[in-house]
Coordinates of N, CA and C in Angstrom, one line a residue:
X1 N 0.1 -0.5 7.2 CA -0.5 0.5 6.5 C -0.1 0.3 5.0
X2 N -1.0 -0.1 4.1 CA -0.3 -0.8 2.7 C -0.4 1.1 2.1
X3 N 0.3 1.4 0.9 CA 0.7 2.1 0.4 C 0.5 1.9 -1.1
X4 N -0.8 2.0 -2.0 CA -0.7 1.8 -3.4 C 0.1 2.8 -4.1
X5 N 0.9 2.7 -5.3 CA 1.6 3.7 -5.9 C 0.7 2.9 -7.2
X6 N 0.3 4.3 -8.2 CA -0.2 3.9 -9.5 C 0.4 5.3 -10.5
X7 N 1.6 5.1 -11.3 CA 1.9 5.2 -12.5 C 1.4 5.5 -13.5
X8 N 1.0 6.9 -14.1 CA 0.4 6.9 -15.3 C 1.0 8.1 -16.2
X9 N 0.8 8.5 -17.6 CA 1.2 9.4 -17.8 C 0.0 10.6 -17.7
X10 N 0.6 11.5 -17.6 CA -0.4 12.8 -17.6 C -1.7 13.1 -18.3
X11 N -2.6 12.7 -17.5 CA -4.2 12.9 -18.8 C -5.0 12.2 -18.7
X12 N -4.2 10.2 -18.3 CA -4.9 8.9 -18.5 C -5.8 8.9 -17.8
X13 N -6.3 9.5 -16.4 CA -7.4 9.6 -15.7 C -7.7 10.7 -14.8
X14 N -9.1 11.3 -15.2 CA -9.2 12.0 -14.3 C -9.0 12.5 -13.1
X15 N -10.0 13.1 -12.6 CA -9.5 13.1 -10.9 C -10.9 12.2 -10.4
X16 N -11.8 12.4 -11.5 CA -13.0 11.7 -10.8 C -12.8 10.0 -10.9
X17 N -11.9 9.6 -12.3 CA -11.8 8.3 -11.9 C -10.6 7.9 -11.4
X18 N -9.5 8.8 -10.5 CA -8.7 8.0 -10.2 C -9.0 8.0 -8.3
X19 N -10.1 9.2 -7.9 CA -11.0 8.5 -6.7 C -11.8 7.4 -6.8
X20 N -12.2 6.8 -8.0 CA -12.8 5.6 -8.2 C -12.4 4.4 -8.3
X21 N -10.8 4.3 -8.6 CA -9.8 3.4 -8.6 C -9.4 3.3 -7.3
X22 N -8.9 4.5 -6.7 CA -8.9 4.4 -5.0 C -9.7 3.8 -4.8
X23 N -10.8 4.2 -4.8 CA -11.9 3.7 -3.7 C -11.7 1.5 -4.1
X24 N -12.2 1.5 -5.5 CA -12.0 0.3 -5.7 C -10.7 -0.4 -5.1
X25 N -9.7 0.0 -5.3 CA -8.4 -0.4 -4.6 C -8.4 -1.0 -3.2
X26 N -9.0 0.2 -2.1 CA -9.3 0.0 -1.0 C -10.1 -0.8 -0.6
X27 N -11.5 -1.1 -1.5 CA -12.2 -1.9 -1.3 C -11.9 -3.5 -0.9
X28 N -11.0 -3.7 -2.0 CA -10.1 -4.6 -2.6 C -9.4 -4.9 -0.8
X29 N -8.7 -4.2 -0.7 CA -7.7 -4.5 0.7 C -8.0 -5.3 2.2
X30 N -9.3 -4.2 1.9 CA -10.2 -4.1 3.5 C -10.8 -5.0 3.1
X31 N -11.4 -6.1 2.4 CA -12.0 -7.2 1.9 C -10.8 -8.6 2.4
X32 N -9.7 -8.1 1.6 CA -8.6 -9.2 1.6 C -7.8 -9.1 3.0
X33 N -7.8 -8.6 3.3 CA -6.6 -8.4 5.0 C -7.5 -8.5 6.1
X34 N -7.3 -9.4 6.9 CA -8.0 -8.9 8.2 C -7.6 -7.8 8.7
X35 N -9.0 -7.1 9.2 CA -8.4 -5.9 10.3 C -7.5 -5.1 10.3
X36 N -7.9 -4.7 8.5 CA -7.2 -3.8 8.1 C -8.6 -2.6 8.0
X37 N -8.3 -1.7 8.3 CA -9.1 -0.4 8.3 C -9.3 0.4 7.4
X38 N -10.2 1.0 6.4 CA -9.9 1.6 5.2 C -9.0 2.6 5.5
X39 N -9.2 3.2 6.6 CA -8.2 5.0 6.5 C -7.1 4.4 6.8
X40 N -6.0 3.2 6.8 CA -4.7 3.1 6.9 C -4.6 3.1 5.3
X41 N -5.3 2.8 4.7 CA -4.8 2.6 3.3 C -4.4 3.8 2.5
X42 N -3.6 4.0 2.0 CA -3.5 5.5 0.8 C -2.7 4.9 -0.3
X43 N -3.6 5.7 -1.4 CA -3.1 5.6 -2.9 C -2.6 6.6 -3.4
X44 N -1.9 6.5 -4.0 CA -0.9 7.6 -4.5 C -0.5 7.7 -6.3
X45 N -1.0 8.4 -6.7 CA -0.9 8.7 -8.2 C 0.0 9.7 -8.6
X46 N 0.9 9.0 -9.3 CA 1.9 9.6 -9.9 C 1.7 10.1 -11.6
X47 N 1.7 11.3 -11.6 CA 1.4 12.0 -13.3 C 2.5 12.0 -14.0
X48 N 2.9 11.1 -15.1 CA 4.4 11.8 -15.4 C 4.0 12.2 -17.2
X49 N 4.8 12.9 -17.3 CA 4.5 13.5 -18.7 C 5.3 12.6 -19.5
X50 N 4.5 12.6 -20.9 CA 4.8 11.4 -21.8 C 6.1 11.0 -22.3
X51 N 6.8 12.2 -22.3 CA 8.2 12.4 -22.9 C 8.7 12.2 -22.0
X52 N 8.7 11.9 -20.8 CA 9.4 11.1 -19.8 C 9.4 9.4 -19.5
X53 N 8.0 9.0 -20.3 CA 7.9 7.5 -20.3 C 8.4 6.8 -21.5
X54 N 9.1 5.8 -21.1 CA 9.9 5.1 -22.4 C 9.1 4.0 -22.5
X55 N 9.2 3.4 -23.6 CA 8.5 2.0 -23.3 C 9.2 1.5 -24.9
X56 N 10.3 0.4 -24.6 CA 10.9 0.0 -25.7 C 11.7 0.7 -26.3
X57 N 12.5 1.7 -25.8 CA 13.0 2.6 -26.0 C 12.6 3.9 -27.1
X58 N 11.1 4.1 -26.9 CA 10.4 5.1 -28.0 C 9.6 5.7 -26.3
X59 N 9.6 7.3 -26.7 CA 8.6 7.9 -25.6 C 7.3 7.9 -26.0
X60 N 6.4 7.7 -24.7 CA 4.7 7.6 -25.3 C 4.4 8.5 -26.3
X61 N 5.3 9.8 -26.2 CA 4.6 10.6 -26.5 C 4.7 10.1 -28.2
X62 N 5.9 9.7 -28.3 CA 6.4 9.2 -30.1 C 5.3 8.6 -30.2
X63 N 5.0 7.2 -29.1 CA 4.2 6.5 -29.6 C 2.7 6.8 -30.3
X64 N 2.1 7.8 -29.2 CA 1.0 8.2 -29.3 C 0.7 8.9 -30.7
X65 N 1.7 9.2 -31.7 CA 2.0 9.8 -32.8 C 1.8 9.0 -33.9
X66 N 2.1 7.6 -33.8 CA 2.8 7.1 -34.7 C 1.4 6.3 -35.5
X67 N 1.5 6.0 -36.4 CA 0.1 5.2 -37.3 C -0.1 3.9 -37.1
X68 N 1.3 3.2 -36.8 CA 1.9 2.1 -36.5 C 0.9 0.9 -35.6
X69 N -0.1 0.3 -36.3 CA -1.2 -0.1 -35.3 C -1.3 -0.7 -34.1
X70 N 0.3 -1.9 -34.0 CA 0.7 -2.0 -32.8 C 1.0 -1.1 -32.0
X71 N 1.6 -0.1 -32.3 CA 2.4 0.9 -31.4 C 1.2 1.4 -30.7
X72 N 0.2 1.6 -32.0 CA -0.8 2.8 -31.2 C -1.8 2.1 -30.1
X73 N -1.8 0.8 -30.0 CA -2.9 0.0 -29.7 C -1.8 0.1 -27.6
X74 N -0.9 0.0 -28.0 CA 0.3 -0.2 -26.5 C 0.1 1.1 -26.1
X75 N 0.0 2.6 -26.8 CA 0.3 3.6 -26.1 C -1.1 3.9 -25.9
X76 N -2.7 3.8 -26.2 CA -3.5 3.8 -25.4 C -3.8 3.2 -23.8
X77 N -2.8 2.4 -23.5 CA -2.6 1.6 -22.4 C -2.4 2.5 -21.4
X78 N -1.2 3.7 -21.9 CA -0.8 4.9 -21.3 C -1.7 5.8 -21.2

C-alpha cells in the first residue's frame, strides 16, 4: 500500500488541485506497479505555515518578502 506524503506551505494549492495531483499521482502508480489497485494508494498533504519552513536558513515567509530576484524566484516554488 504505497503512501504519498507531499509537503507544502500553507496556500500553495488548493483543495481542488491537490485532488488533482492525487489523482495524477495515483494514476502514475496503478500504471507503474502491477496489481496495484487505486484505493490502496493514499496521499497525504501536509500544510505547514511559512514561518516554519526554512530553506537556507531564511523562513519562506522572509523569503516571500524579500525583492531579491533569486530569493523570490525559489520562494514561489513554495
Amino acid at each position: 500500500m504505497p503512501i504519498v506524503e507531499i509537503s507544502l506551505t500553507e496556500g500553495a494549492l488548493t483543495q481542488r488541485q491537490k485532488i488533482k495531483v492525487a489523482e495524477e499521482i495515483s494514476n502514475l502508480l496503478v500504471k507503474e506497479i502491477p496489481n496495484l489497485p487505486k484505493e490502496a494508494i493514499s496521499v497525504i498533504f501536509y500544510d505547514n505555515p511559512a514561518e516554519n519552513w526554512i530553506v537556507g536558513g531564511v523562513t519562506v515567509q522572509e523569503l516571500k518578502g524579500r525583492k531579491d530576484k533569486t530569493m523570490t524566484n525559489i520562494s514561489r516554488k513554495f
